[in-house]
PDB file of C-alpha atoms in Angstrom:
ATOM      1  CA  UNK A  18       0.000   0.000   0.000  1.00  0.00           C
ATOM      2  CA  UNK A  19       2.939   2.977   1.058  1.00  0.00           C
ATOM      3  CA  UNK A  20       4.729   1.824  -2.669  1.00  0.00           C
ATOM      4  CA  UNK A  21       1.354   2.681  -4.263  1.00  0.00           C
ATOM      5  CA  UNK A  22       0.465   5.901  -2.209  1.00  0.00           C
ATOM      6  CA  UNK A  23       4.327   6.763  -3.186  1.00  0.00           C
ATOM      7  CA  UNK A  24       3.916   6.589  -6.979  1.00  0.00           C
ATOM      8  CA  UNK A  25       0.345   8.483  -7.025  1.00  0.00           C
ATOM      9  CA  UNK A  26       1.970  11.405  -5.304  1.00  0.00           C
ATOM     10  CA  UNK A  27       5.554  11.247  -7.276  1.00  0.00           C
ATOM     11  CA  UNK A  28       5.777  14.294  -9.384  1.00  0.00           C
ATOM     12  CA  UNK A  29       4.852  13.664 -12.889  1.00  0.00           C
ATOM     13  CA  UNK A  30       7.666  15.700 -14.146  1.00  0.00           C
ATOM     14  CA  UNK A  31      10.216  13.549 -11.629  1.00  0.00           C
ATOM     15  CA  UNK A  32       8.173  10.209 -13.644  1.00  0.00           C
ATOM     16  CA  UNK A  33       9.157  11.505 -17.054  1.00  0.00           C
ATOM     17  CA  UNK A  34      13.003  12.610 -15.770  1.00  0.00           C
ATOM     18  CA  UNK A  35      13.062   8.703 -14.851  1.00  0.00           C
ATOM     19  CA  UNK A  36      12.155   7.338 -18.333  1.00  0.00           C
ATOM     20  CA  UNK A  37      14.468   9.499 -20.297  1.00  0.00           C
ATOM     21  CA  UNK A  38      17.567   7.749 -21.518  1.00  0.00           C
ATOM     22  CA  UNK A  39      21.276   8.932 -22.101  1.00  0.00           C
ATOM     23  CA  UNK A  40      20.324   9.359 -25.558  1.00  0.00           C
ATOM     24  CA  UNK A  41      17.559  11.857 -24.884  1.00  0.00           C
ATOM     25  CA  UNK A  42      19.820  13.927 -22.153  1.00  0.00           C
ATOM     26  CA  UNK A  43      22.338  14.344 -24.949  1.00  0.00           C
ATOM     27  CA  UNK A  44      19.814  15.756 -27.340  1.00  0.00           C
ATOM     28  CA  UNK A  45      18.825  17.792 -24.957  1.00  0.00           C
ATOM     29  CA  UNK A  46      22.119  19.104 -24.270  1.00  0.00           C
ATOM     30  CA  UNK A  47      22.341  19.305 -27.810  1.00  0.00           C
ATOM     31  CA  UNK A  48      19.800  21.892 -28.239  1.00  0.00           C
ATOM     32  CA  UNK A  49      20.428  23.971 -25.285  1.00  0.00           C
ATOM     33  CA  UNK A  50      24.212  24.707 -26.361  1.00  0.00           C
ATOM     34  CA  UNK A  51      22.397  25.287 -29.502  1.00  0.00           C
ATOM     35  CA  UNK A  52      20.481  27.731 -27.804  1.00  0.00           C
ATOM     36  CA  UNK A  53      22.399  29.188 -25.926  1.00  0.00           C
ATOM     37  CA  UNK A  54      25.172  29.832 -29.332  1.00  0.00           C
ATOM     38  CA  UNK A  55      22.000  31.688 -30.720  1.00  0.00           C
ATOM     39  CA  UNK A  56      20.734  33.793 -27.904  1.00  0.00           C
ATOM     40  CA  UNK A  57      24.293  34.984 -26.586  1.00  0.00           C
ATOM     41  CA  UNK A  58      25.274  36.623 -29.645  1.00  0.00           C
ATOM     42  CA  UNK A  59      21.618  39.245 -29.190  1.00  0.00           C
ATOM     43  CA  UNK A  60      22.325  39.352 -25.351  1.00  0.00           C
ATOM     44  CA  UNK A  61      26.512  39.774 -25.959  1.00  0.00           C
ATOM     45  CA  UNK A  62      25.001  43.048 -27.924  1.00  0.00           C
ATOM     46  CA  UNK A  63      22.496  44.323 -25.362  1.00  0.00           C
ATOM     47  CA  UNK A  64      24.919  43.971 -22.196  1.00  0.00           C
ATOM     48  CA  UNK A  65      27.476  46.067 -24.611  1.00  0.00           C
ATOM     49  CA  UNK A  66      24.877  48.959 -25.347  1.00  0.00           C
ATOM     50  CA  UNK A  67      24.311  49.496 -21.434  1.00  0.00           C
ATOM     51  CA  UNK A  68      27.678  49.587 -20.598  1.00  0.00           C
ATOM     52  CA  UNK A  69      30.531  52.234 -20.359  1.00  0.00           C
ATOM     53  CA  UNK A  70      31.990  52.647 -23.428  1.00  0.00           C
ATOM     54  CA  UNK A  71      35.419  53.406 -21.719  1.00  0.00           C
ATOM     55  CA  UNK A  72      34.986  50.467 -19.294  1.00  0.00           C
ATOM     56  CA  UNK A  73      33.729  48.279 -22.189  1.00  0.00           C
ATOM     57  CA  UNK A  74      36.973  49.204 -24.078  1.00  0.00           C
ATOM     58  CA  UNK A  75      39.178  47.473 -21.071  1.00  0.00           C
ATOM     59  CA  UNK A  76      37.408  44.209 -21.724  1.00  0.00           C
ATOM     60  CA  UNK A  77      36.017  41.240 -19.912  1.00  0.00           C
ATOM     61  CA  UNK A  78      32.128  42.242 -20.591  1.00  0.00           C
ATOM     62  CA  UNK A  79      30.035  39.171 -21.338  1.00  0.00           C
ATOM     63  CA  UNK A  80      27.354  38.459 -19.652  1.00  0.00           C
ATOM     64  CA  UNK A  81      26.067  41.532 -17.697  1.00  0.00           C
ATOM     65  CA  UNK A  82      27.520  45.250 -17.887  1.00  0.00           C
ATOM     66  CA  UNK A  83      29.923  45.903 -15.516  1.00  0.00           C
ATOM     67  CA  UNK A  84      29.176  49.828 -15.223  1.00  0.00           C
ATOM     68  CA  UNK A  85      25.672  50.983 -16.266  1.00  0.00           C
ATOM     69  CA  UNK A  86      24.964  53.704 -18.466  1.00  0.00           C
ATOM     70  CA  UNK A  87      22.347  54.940 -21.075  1.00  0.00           C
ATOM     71  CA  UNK A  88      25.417  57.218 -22.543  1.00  0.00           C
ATOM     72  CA  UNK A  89      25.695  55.291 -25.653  1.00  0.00           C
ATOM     73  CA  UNK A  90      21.506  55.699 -26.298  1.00  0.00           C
ATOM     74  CA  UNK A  91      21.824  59.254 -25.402  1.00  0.00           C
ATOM     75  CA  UNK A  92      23.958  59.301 -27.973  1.00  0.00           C
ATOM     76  CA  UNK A  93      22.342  57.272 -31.285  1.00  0.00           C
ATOM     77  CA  UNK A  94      18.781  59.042 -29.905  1.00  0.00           C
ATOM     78  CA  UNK A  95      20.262  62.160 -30.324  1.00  0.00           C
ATOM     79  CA  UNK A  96      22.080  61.426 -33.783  1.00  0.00           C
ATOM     80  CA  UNK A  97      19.703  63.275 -36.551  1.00  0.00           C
ATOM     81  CA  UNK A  98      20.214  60.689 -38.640  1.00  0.00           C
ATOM     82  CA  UNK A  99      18.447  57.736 -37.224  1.00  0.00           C
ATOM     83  CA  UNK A 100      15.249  59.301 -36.949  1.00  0.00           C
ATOM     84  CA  UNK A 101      15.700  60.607 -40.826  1.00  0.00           C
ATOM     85  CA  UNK A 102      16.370  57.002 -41.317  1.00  0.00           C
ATOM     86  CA  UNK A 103      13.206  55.681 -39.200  1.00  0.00           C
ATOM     87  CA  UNK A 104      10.842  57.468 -41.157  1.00  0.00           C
ATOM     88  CA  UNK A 105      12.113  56.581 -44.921  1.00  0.00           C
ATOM     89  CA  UNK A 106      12.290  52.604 -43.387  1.00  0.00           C
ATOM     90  CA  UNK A 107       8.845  53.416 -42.238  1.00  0.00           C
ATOM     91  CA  UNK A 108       7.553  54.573 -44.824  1.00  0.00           C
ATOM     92  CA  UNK A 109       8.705  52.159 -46.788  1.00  0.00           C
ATOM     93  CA  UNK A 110       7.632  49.176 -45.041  1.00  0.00           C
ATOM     94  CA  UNK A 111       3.911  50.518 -44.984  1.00  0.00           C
ATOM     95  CA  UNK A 112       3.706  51.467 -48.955  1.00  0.00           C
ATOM     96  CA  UNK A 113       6.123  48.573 -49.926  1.00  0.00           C
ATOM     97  CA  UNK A 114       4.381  46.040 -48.459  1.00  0.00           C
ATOM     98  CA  UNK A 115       0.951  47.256 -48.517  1.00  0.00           C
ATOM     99  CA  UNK A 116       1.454  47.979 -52.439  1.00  0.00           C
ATOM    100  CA  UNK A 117       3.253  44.341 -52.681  1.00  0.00           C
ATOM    101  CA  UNK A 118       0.178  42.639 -51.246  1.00  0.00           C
ATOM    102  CA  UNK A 119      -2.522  44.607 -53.080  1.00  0.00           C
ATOM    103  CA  UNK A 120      -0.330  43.469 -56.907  1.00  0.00           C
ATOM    104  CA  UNK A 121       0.564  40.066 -55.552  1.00  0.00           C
ATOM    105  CA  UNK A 122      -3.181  39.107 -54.556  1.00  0.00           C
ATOM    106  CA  UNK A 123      -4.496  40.583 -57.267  1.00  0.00           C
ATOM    107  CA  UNK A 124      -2.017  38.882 -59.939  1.00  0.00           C
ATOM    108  CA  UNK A 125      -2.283  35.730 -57.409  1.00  0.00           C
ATOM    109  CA  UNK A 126      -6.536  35.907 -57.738  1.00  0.00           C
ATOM    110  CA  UNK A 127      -6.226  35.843 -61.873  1.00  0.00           C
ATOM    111  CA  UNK A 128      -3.663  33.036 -62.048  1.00  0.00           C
ATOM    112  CA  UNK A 129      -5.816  30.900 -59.680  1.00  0.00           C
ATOM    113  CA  UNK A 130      -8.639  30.997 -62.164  1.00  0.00           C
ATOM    114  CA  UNK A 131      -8.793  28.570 -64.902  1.00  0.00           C
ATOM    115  CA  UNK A 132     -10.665  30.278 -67.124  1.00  0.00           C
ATOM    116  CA  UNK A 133      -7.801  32.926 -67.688  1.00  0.00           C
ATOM    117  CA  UNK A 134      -6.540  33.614 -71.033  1.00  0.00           C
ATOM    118  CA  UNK A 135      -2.860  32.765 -72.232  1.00  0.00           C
ATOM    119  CA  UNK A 136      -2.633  31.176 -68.711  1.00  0.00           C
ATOM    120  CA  UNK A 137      -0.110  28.726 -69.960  1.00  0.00           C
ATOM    121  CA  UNK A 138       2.272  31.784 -71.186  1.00  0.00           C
ATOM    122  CA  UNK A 139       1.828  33.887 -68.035  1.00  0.00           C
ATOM    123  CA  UNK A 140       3.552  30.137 -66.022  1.00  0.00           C
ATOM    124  CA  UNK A 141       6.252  29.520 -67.299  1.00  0.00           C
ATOM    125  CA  UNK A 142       7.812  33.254 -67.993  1.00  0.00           C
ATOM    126  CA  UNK A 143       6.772  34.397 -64.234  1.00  0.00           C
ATOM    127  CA  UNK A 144       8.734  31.385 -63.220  1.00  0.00           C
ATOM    128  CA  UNK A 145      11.511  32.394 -65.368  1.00  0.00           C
ATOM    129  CA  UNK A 146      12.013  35.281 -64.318  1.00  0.00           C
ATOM    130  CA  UNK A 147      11.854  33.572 -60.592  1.00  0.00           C
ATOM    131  CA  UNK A 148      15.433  31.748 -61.232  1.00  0.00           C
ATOM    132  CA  UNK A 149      17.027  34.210 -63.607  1.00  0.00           C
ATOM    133  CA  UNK A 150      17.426  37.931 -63.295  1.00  0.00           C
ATOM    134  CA  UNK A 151      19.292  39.605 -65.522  1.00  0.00           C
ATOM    135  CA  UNK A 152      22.097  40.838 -62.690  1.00  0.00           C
ATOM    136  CA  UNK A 153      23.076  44.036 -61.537  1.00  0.00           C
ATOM    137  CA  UNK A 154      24.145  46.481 -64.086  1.00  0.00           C
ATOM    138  CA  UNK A 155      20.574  46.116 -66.087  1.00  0.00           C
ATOM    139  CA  UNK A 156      18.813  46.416 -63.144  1.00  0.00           C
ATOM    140  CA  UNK A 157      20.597  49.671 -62.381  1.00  0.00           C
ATOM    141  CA  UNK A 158      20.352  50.924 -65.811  1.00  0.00           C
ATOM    142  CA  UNK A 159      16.624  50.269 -65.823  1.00  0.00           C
ATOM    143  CA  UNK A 160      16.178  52.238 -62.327  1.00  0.00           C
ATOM    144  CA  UNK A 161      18.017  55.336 -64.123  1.00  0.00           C
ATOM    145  CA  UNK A 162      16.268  55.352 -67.326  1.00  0.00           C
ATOM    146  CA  UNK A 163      13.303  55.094 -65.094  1.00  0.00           C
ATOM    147  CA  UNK A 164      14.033  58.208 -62.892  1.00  0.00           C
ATOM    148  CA  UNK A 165      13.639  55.747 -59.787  1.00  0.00           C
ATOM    149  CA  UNK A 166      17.552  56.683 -58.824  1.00  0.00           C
ATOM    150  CA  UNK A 167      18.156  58.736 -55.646  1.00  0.00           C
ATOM    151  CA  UNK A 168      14.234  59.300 -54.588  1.00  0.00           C
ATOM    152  CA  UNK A 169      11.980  57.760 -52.520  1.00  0.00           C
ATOM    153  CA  UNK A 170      10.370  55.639 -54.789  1.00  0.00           C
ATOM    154  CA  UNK A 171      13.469  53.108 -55.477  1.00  0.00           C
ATOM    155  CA  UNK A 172      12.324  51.117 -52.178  1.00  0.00           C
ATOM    156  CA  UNK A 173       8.959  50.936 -53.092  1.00  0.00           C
ATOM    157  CA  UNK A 174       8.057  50.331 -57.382  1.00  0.00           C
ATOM    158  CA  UNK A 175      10.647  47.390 -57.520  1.00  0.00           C
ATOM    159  CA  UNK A 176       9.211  45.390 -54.858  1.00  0.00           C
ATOM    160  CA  UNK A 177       5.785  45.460 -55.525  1.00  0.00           C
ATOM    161  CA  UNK A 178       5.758  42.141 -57.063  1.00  0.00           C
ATOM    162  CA  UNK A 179       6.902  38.419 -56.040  1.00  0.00           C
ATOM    163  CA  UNK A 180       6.396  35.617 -58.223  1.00  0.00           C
ATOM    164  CA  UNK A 181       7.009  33.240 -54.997  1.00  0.00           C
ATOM    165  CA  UNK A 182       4.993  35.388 -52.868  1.00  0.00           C
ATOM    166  CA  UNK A 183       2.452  34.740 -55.606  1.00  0.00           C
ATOM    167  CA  UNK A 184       2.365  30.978 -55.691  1.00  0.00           C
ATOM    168  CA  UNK A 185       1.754  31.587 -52.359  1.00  0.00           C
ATOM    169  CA  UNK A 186      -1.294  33.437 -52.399  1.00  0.00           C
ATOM    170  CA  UNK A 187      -2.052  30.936 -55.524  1.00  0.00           C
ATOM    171  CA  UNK A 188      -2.276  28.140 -53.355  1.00  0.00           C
ATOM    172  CA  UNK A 189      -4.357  29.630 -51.029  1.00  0.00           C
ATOM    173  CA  UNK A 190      -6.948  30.770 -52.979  1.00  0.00           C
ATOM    174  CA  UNK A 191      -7.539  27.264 -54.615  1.00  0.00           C
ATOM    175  CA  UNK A 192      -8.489  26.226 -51.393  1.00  0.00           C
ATOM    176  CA  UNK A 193     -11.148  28.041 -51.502  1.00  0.00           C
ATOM    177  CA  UNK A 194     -14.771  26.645 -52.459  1.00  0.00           C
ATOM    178  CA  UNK A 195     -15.457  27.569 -55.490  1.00  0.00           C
ATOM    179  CA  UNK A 196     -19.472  27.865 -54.604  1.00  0.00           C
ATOM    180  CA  UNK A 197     -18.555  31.133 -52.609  1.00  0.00           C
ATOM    181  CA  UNK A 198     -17.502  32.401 -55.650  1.00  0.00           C
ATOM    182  CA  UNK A 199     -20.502  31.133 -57.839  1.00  0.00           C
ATOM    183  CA  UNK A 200     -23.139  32.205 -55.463  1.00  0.00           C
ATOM    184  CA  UNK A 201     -21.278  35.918 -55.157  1.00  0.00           C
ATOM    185  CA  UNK A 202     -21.922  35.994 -59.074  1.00  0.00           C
ATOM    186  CA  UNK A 203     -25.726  35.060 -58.330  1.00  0.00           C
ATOM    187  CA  UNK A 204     -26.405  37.779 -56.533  1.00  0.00           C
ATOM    188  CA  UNK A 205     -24.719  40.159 -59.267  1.00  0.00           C
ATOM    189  CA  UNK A 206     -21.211  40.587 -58.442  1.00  0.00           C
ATOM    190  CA  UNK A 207     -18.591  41.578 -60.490  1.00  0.00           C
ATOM    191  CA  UNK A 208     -14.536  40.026 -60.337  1.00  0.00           C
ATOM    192  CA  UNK A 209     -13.394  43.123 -58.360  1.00  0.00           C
ATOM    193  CA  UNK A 210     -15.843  43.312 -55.494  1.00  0.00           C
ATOM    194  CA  UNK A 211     -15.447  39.220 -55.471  1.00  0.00           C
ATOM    195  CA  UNK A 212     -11.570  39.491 -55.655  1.00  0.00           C
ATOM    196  CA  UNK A 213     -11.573  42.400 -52.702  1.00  0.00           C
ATOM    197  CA  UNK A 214     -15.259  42.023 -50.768  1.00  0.00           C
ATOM    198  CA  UNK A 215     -15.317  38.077 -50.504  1.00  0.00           C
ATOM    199  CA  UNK A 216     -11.461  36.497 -51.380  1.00  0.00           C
ATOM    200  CA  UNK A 217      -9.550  38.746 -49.700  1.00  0.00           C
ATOM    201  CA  UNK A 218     -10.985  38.867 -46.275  1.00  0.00           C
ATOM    202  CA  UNK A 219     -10.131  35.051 -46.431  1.00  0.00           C
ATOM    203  CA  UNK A 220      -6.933  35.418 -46.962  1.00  0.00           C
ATOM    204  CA  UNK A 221      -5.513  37.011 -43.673  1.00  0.00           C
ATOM    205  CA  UNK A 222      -3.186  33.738 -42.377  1.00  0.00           C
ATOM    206  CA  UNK A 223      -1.317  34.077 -45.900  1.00  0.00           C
ATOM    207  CA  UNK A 224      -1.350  37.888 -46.209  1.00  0.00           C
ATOM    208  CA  UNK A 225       0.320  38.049 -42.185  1.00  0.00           C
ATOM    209  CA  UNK A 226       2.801  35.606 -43.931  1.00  0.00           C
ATOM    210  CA  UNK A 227       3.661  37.473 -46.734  1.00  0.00           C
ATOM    211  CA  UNK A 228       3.472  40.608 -45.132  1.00  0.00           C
ATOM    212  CA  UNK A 229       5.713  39.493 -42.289  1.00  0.00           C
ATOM    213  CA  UNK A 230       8.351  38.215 -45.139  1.00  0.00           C
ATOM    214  CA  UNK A 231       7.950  41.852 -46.471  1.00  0.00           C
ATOM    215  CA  UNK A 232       8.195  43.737 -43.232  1.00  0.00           C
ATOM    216  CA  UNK A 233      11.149  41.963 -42.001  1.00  0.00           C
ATOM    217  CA  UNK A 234      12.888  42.087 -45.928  1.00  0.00           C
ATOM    218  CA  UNK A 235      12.594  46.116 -46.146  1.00  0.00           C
ATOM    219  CA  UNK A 236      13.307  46.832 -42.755  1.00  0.00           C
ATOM    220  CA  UNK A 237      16.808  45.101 -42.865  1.00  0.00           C
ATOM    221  CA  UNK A 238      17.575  45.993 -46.505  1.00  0.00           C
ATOM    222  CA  UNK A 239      20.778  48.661 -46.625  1.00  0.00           C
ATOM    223  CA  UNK A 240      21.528  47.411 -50.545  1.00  0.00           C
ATOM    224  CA  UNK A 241      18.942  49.814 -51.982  1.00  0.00           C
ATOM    225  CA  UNK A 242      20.410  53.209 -49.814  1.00  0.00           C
ATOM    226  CA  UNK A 243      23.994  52.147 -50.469  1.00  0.00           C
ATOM    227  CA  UNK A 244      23.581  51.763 -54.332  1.00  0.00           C
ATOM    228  CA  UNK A 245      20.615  53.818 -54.986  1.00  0.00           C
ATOM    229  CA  UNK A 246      20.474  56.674 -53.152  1.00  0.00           C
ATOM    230  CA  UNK A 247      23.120  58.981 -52.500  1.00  0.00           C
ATOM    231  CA  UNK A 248      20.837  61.872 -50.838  1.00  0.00           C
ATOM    232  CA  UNK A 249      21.246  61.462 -47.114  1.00  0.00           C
ATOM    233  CA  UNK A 250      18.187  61.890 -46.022  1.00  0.00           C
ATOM    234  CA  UNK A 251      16.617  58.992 -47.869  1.00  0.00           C
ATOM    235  CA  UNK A 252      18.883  56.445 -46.172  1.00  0.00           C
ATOM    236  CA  UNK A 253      16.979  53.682 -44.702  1.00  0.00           C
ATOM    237  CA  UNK A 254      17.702  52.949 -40.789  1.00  0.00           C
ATOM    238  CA  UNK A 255      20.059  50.224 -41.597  1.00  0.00           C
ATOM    239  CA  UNK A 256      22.199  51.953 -43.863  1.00  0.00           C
ATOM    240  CA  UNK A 257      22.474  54.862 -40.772  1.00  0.00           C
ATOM    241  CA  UNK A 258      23.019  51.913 -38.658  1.00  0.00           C
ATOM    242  CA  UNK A 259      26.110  50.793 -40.968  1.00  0.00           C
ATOM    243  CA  UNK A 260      27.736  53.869 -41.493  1.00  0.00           C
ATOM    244  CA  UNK A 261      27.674  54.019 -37.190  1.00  0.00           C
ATOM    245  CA  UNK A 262      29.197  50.496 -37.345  1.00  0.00           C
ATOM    246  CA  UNK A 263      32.199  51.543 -39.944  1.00  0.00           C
ATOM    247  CA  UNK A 264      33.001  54.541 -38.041  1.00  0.00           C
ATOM    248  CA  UNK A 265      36.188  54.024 -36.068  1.00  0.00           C
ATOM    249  CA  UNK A 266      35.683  57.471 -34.173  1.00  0.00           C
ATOM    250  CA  UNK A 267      33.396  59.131 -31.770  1.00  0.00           C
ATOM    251  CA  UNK A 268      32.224  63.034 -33.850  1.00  0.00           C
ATOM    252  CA  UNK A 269      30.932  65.459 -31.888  1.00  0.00           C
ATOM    253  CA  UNK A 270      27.173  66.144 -30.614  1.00  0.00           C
ATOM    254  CA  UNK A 271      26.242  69.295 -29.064  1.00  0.00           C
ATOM    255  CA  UNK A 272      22.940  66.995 -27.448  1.00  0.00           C
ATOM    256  CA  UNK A 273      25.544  65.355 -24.628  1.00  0.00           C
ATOM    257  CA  UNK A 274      27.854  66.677 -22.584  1.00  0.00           C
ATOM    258  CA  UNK A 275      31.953  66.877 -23.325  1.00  0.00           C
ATOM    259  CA  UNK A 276      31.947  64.343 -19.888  1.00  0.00           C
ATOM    260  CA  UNK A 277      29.599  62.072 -21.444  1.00  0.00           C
ATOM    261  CA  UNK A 278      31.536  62.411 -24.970  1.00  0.00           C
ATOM    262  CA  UNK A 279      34.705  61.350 -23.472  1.00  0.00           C
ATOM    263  CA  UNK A 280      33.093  58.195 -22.301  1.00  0.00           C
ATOM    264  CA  UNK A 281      31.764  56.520 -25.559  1.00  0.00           C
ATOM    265  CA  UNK A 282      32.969  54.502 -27.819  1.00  0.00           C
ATOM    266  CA  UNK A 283      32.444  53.643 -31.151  1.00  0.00           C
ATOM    267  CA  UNK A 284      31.470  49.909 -30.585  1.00  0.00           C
ATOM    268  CA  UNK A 285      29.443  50.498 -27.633  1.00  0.00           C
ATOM    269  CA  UNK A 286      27.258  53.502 -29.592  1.00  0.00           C
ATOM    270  CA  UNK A 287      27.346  50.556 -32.651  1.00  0.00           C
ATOM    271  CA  UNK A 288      25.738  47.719 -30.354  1.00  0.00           C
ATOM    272  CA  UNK A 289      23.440  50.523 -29.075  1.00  0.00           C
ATOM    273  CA  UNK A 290      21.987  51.537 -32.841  1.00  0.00           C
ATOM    274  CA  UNK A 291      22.228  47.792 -33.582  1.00  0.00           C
ATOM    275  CA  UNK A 292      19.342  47.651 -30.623  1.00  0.00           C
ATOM    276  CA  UNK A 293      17.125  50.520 -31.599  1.00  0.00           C
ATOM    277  CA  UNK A 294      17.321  49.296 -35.355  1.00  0.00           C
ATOM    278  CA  UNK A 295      15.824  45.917 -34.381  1.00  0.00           C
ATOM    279  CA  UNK A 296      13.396  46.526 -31.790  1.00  0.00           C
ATOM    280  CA  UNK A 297      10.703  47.502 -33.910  1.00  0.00           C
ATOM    281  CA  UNK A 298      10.653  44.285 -35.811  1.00  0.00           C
ATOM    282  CA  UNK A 299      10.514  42.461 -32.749  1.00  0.00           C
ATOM    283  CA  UNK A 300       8.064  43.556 -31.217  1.00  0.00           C
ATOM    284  CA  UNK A 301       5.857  43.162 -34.476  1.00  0.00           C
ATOM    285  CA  UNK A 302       7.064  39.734 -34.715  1.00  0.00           C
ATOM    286  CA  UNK A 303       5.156  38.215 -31.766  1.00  0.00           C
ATOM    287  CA  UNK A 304       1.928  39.980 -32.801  1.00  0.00           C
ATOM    288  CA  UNK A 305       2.023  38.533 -36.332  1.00  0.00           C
ATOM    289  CA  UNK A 306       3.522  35.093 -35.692  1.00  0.00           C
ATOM    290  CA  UNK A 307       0.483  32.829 -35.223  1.00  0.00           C
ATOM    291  CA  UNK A 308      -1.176  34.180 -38.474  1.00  0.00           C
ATOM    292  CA  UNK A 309       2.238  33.939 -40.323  1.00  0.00           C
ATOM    293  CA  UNK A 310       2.371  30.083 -38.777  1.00  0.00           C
ATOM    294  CA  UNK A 311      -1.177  29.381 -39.959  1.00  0.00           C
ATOM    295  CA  UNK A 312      -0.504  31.308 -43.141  1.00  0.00           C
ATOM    296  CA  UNK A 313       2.644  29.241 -43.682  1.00  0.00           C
ATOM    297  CA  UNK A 314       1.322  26.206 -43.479  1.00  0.00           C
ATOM    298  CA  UNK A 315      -1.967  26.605 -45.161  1.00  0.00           C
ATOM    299  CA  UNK A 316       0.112  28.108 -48.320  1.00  0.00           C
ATOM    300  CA  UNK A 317       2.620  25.204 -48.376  1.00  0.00           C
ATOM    301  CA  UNK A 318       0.267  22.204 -47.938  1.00  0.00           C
ATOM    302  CA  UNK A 319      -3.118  23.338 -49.789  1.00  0.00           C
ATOM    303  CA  UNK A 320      -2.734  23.366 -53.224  1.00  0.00           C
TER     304      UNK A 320
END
């Protein structure tokens, strides 16, 4: 009777600890080095932004900072040039990837209906052009014969169409009973209000997952700014970021005292910029994740 009462109340989780075998503790050790090799390097950053720059120049900060300070923030908060850069990336990431989700759907809705015309031409060239591009130089000759070069518009008119991102939203929509779409025309309805009224509300998993690709593509592109632009105040937030990162000295900022100045250093203000760059992105992350799961999914395995 005791060895019975003594099993019912054993901890489950001690139960489970008991069954395991040296096989399973190595995978788990396994995947918390792995872990661990993938969360230091974002923490190794953040302990560097809050510390003394002239302390963190002596060495032996790892783990946590050894003397606090918001100097190096002060600093890259107070640099004009980041918030310049915020609002361009901004901007960009709302027209980009709204526009790129309005052409894609809409180019997505007409391939996903077999009654389009020259459907087997539009294939096979949009997947073409998928695996072969026709490199840099063209595509830099078209943007200046274009007028795109140096304004605004170089982030957005180029990416406002994905052939993958397509065959994503392709996918999708077949999925979709085709007797909504015959009892919408019924009642009167035209393509447009049953591309835009009826599809497109169903399409939220796969437009959080394309939109999250999107997001997360402008927002870390410095390529465009660095080749394309050479006005400085239509750098993205990256590119700012990466001009803070190659700078091996410390200019002056009337914002921050000459105390304060003497106390930063060039990496420190980099891993603090590297911070405020990023933080956006995740904290949009989280709020778009389950849709971009679902949407992931439901565009890879319905077809």
């Amino acid at each position: 009777m005791t060895n019975e009462i003594k099993l019912k109340s054993e901890n489950p989780i001690l139960k489970k600890l008991k069954m395991l075998t040296v096989c399973d503790y190595l995978i788990i050790l396994f995947f918390l080095l792995f872990v661990f090799l993938t969360f230091f390097p974002i923490w190794y950053v953040v302990v560097g932004s809050f510390n003394l720059g002239k302390d963190y120049a002596a060495g032996g900060v790892y783990f946590f900072p050894r003397v606090w300070s918001l100097t190096n923030y002060k600093y890259v908060l107070s640099y004009h040039a980041i918030w310049k850069g915020f609002l361009v990336t901004i901007g960009r990431v709302v027209l980009a990837t709204g526009g790129h989700i309005i052409v894609t759907f809409m180019v997505a809705h007409a391939m996903s209906r077999p009654y389009l015309r020259f459907k087997k031409f539009y294939t096979p060239f949009m997947l073409f052009t998928m695996f072969f591009g026709g490199g840099f130089i063209p595509y830099y000759l078209v943007l200046n014969l274009t007028g795109l070069m140096n304004t605004f518009w170089v982030y957005v008119i180029p990416c406002l169409f994905s052939v993958y991102d397509m065959l994503v939203f392709t996918s999708f929509l077949k999925s979709i009973p085709e007797e909504m779409r015959e009892a919408a025309i019924i009642d009167g309805a035209g393509e447009f209000r049953i591309a835009f009224s009826l599809i497109l509300p169903l399409c939220k998993p796969v437009i959080a997952t394309v939109a999250m690709w999107q997001v997360v593509a402008h927002w870390n592109n410095y390529f465009d700014s660095m080749y394309y632009v050479t006005n400085p105040d239509l750098y993205s937030i990256q590119y700012v970021v990466k001009n803070l990162l190659s700078a091996t000295t410390v200019e002056g900022n009337t914002t921050l005292s000459p105390e304060d100045m003497e106390n930063l250093t060039g990496q420190t203000i980099s891993f603090a910029a590297i911070v405020i760059s990023v933080l956006p992105v995740t904290v949009i992350y989280p709020i778009l994740g389950k849709q971009f799961a679902k949407g992931f999914m439901l565009g890879s395995l319905k077809g």
